[in-house]
Amino acid sequence: MAEGMDDENLIQFPLEALQQMFEQLGGLPPVAPIPIVQRPDEWHPDRIQFSISSYGPSCVARILSDLRNLMPEERRPGADVFPNENDTSRIDYLIRGQPDTPYEGGFFHFAVRAPPEYPEKPPRVALITTGRGTVRFNPNFYENGCVCLSILGTWLGNAWEPTHTLANVLHSLQAPEFDQNQLREWKQLYSDFLSHETLRVAVCDQLDPMRSPLPDEMRRRAAKHFVRDFERYVARCNELRHRLDGKPMMNPYQPWVRNRPFNFEQIGQRIRSLLDSARRDAEADAAAEAADD
């Protein structure tokens, strides 16, 4: 539950109001893709442990080659890549939401693991930034972390090929495979919902040193970007606050669920309160990078 909210602030949409709203918006919300793999042990990178001996030399060499090609910053705009020092097969992506999208300024953590059959088989990928399993940030990104994309073999379409790389996976995560035009009039409702939850979950929760689910290294890197763009965060909250605060926030994919009002004023207060700790984290990140050099 969002901070400062209680059950009295929940907004219930009566059935009659929902029916009227559906008619005004041109019908029911669009149907999101259903993963073709269902159990977490089929797709989650950390739900199965592959033994080190199962990774042959060619697989390890290919993973390392992909990482070398991906590490230069110009080859991964809008993202940071964190290889695991103790496990070659495990990589983390921290993808930044791009300007002029509902995801603007968000920090989205994806866990990636290449299987022993890589590159014959695709990596396993999970979205870790879900508000502890409560927020669906995209029709293709489920609350439980499942990433529903054809390149990963979790959705129908253009399948994984051995010529694909970890960079292809990153680019697919930055541009998930769904047609926003299908949302029609639902698009603005969905966009407003995503803007609120991105700032609340993918910014404030990620940077809060007391509750962030990000590993320290990733939180410090996110803080660097946050401090650089701080005024833009404040301006975005102010813009959305004037237009939306107090109105019911509805997820078009669950319009029957009891909803809370938009509260960008509270989010703006959290963003301002995080600046000092973010500056300390950003300084620590700069010091770590200097030591690596």
PDB file of N, CA and C in Angstrom, residues 158-198:
ATOM      1  N   ASN A 158       8.654 -13.855 -33.540  1.00  0.00           N
ATOM      2  CA  ASN A 158      10.024 -14.045 -34.018  1.00  0.00           C
ATOM      3  C   ASN A 158      10.878 -14.655 -32.912  1.00  0.00           C
ATOM      4  N   ALA A 159      11.255 -15.898 -33.087  1.00  0.00           N
ATOM      5  CA  ALA A 159      11.901 -16.662 -32.026  1.00  0.00           C
ATOM      6  C   ALA A 159      13.384 -16.325 -31.931  1.00  0.00           C
ATOM      7  N   TRP A 160      13.959 -16.742 -30.835  1.00  0.00           N
ATOM      8  CA  TRP A 160      15.394 -16.603 -30.606  1.00  0.00           C
ATOM      9  C   TRP A 160      16.178 -17.387 -31.644  1.00  0.00           C
ATOM     10  N   GLU A 161      17.290 -16.792 -32.078  1.00  0.00           N
ATOM     11  CA  GLU A 161      18.214 -17.466 -32.966  1.00  0.00           C
ATOM     12  C   GLU A 161      19.617 -17.392 -32.374  1.00  0.00           C
ATOM     13  N   PRO A 162      20.479 -18.366 -32.662  1.00  0.00           N
ATOM     14  CA  PRO A 162      21.828 -18.364 -32.086  1.00  0.00           C
ATOM     15  C   PRO A 162      22.652 -17.128 -32.439  1.00  0.00           C
ATOM     16  N   THR A 163      22.255 -16.429 -33.493  1.00  0.00           N
ATOM     17  CA  THR A 163      22.976 -15.209 -33.855  1.00  0.00           C
ATOM     18  C   THR A 163      22.596 -14.029 -32.969  1.00  0.00           C
ATOM     19  N   HIS A 164      21.513 -14.154 -32.223  1.00  0.00           N
ATOM     20  CA  HIS A 164      21.120 -13.095 -31.299  1.00  0.00           C
ATOM     21  C   HIS A 164      22.125 -13.015 -30.145  1.00  0.00           C
ATOM     22  N   THR A 165      22.168 -11.861 -29.512  1.00  0.00           N
ATOM     23  CA  THR A 165      23.131 -11.619 -28.446  1.00  0.00           C
ATOM     24  C   THR A 165      22.439 -11.016 -27.227  1.00  0.00           C
ATOM     25  N   LEU A 166      23.215 -10.821 -26.169  1.00  0.00           N
ATOM     26  CA  LEU A 166      22.686 -10.148 -24.989  1.00  0.00           C
ATOM     27  C   LEU A 166      22.268  -8.717 -25.307  1.00  0.00           C
ATOM     28  N   ALA A 167      22.894  -8.108 -26.288  1.00  0.00           N
ATOM     29  CA  ALA A 167      22.486  -6.769 -26.710  1.00  0.00           C
ATOM     30  C   ALA A 167      21.101  -6.803 -27.340  1.00  0.00           C
ATOM     31  N   ASN A 168      20.785  -7.841 -28.124  1.00  0.00           N
ATOM     32  CA  ASN A 168      19.439  -7.963 -28.689  1.00  0.00           C
ATOM     33  C   ASN A 168      18.390  -8.085 -27.598  1.00  0.00           C
ATOM     34  N   VAL A 169      18.727  -8.823 -26.543  1.00  0.00           N
ATOM     35  CA  VAL A 169      17.802  -8.962 -25.419  1.00  0.00           C
ATOM     36  C   VAL A 169      17.564  -7.599 -24.765  1.00  0.00           C
ATOM     37  N   LEU A 170      18.639  -6.862 -24.532  1.00  0.00           N
ATOM     38  CA  LEU A 170      18.506  -5.538 -23.922  1.00  0.00           C
ATOM     39  C   LEU A 170      17.625  -4.631 -24.768  1.00  0.00           C
ATOM     40  N   HIS A 171      17.846  -4.604 -26.064  1.00  0.00           N
ATOM     41  CA  HIS A 171      17.070  -3.730 -26.939  1.00  0.00           C
ATOM     42  C   HIS A 171      15.593  -4.138 -26.959  1.00  0.00           C
ATOM     43  N   SER A 172      15.323  -5.429 -26.871  1.00  0.00           N
ATOM     44  CA  SER A 172      13.928  -5.889 -26.827  1.00  0.00           C
ATOM     45  C   SER A 172      13.252  -5.465 -25.529  1.00  0.00           C
ATOM     46  N   LEU A 173      13.985  -5.468 -24.436  1.00  0.00           N
ATOM     47  CA  LEU A 173      13.424  -5.028 -23.164  1.00  0.00           C
ATOM     48  C   LEU A 173      13.143  -3.526 -23.170  1.00  0.00           C
ATOM     49  N   GLN A 174      13.960  -2.785 -23.911  1.00  0.00           N
ATOM     50  CA  GLN A 174      13.745  -1.339 -23.991  1.00  0.00           C
ATOM     51  C   GLN A 174      12.591  -0.989 -24.921  1.00  0.00           C
ATOM     52  N   ALA A 175      12.211  -1.894 -25.798  1.00  0.00           N
ATOM     53  CA  ALA A 175      11.116  -1.649 -26.735  1.00  0.00           C
ATOM     54  C   ALA A 175      10.258  -2.893 -26.819  1.00  0.00           C
ATOM     55  N   PRO A 176       9.482  -3.184 -25.761  1.00  0.00           N
ATOM     56  CA  PRO A 176       8.708  -4.439 -25.724  1.00  0.00           C
ATOM     57  C   PRO A 176       7.714  -4.532 -26.863  1.00  0.00           C
ATOM     58  N   GLU A 177       7.436  -5.788 -27.235  1.00  0.00           N
ATOM     59  CA  GLU A 177       6.662  -6.068 -28.436  1.00  0.00           C
ATOM     60  C   GLU A 177       5.164  -5.971 -28.182  1.00  0.00           C
ATOM     61  N   PHE A 178       4.649  -4.749 -28.163  1.00  0.00           N
ATOM     62  CA  PHE A 178       3.202  -4.612 -28.217  1.00  0.00           C
ATOM     63  C   PHE A 178       2.873  -3.308 -28.895  1.00  0.00           C
ATOM     64  N   ASP A 179       1.752  -3.283 -29.559  1.00  0.00           N
ATOM     65  CA  ASP A 179       1.355  -2.140 -30.359  1.00  0.00           C
ATOM     66  C   ASP A 179       0.511  -1.212 -29.508  1.00  0.00           C
ATOM     67  N   GLN A 180       1.067  -0.054 -29.153  1.00  0.00           N
ATOM     68  CA  GLN A 180       0.308   0.869 -28.318  1.00  0.00           C
ATOM     69  C   GLN A 180      -0.939   1.383 -29.024  1.00  0.00           C
ATOM     70  N   ASN A 181      -0.963   1.342 -30.350  1.00  0.00           N
ATOM     71  CA  ASN A 181      -2.146   1.824 -31.053  1.00  0.00           C
ATOM     72  C   ASN A 181      -3.384   0.996 -30.710  1.00  0.00           C
ATOM     73  N   GLN A 182      -3.168  -0.253 -30.292  1.00  0.00           N
ATOM     74  CA  GLN A 182      -4.323  -1.082 -29.963  1.00  0.00           C
ATOM     75  C   GLN A 182      -5.045  -0.570 -28.713  1.00  0.00           C
ATOM     76  N   LEU A 183      -4.381   0.280 -27.928  1.00  0.00           N
ATOM     77  CA  LEU A 183      -5.012   0.764 -26.706  1.00  0.00           C
ATOM     78  C   LEU A 183      -6.089   1.802 -26.985  1.00  0.00           C
ATOM     79  N   ARG A 184      -6.045   2.440 -28.158  1.00  0.00           N
ATOM     80  CA  ARG A 184      -7.017   3.458 -28.532  1.00  0.00           C
ATOM     81  C   ARG A 184      -7.214   4.449 -27.383  1.00  0.00           C
ATOM     82  N   GLU A 185      -8.465   4.680 -27.005  1.00  0.00           N
ATOM     83  CA  GLU A 185      -8.751   5.660 -25.958  1.00  0.00           C
ATOM     84  C   GLU A 185      -8.248   5.228 -24.588  1.00  0.00           C
ATOM     85  N   TRP A 186      -7.923   3.947 -24.443  1.00  0.00           N
ATOM     86  CA  TRP A 186      -7.375   3.480 -23.175  1.00  0.00           C
ATOM     87  C   TRP A 186      -5.938   3.971 -22.976  1.00  0.00           C
ATOM     88  N   LYS A 187      -5.331   4.432 -24.052  1.00  0.00           N
ATOM     89  CA  LYS A 187      -3.910   4.750 -23.984  1.00  0.00           C
ATOM     90  C   LYS A 187      -3.613   5.815 -22.935  1.00  0.00           C
ATOM     91  N   GLN A 188      -4.437   6.881 -22.854  1.00  0.00           N
ATOM     92  CA  GLN A 188      -4.163   7.945 -21.896  1.00  0.00           C
ATOM     93  C   GLN A 188      -4.343   7.459 -20.464  1.00  0.00           C
ATOM     94  N   LEU A 189      -5.386   6.644 -20.223  1.00  0.00           N
ATOM     95  CA  LEU A 189      -5.585   6.082 -18.887  1.00  0.00           C
ATOM     96  C   LEU A 189      -4.374   5.248 -18.470  1.00  0.00           C
ATOM     97  N   TYR A 190      -3.911   4.431 -19.389  1.00  0.00           N
ATOM     98  CA  TYR A 190      -2.789   3.556 -19.098  1.00  0.00           C
ATOM     99  C   TYR A 190      -1.504   4.367 -18.911  1.00  0.00           C
ATOM    100  N   SER A 191      -1.325   5.386 -19.746  1.00  0.00           N
ATOM    101  CA  SER A 191      -0.142   6.228 -19.656  1.00  0.00           C
ATOM    102  C   SER A 191      -0.086   6.949 -18.312  1.00  0.00           C
ATOM    103  N   ASP A 192      -1.204   7.477 -17.850  1.00  0.00           N
ATOM    104  CA  ASP A 192      -1.228   8.182 -16.571  1.00  0.00           C
ATOM    105  C   ASP A 192      -0.931   7.233 -15.416  1.00  0.00           C
ATOM    106  N   PHE A 193      -1.503   6.047 -15.465  1.00  0.00           N
ATOM    107  CA  PHE A 193      -1.235   5.036 -14.440  1.00  0.00           C
ATOM    108  C   PHE A 193       0.256   4.705 -14.394  1.00  0.00           C
ATOM    109  N   LEU A 194       0.851   4.479 -15.573  1.00  0.00           N
ATOM    110  CA  LEU A 194       2.265   4.130 -15.626  1.00  0.00           C
ATOM    111  C   LEU A 194       3.147   5.268 -15.126  1.00  0.00           C
ATOM    112  N   SER A 195       2.787   6.498 -15.451  1.00  0.00           N
ATOM    113  CA  SER A 195       3.583   7.640 -14.987  1.00  0.00           C
ATOM    114  C   SER A 195       3.614   7.692 -13.465  1.00  0.00           C
ATOM    115  N   HIS A 196       2.466   7.479 -12.838  1.00  0.00           N
ATOM    116  CA  HIS A 196       2.389   7.506 -11.381  1.00  0.00           C
ATOM    117  C   HIS A 196       3.203   6.377 -10.762  1.00  0.00           C
ATOM    118  N   GLU A 197       3.005   5.159 -11.263  1.00  0.00           N
ATOM    119  CA  GLU A 197       3.675   4.011 -10.666  1.00  0.00           C
ATOM    120  C   GLU A 197       5.169   3.989 -10.976  1.00  0.00           C
ATOM    121  N   THR A 198       5.555   4.537 -12.126  1.00  0.00           N
ATOM    122  CA  THR A 198       6.989   4.637 -12.426  1.00  0.00           C
ATOM    123  C   THR A 198       7.672   5.529 -11.403  1.00  0.00           C
TER     124      THR A 198
END
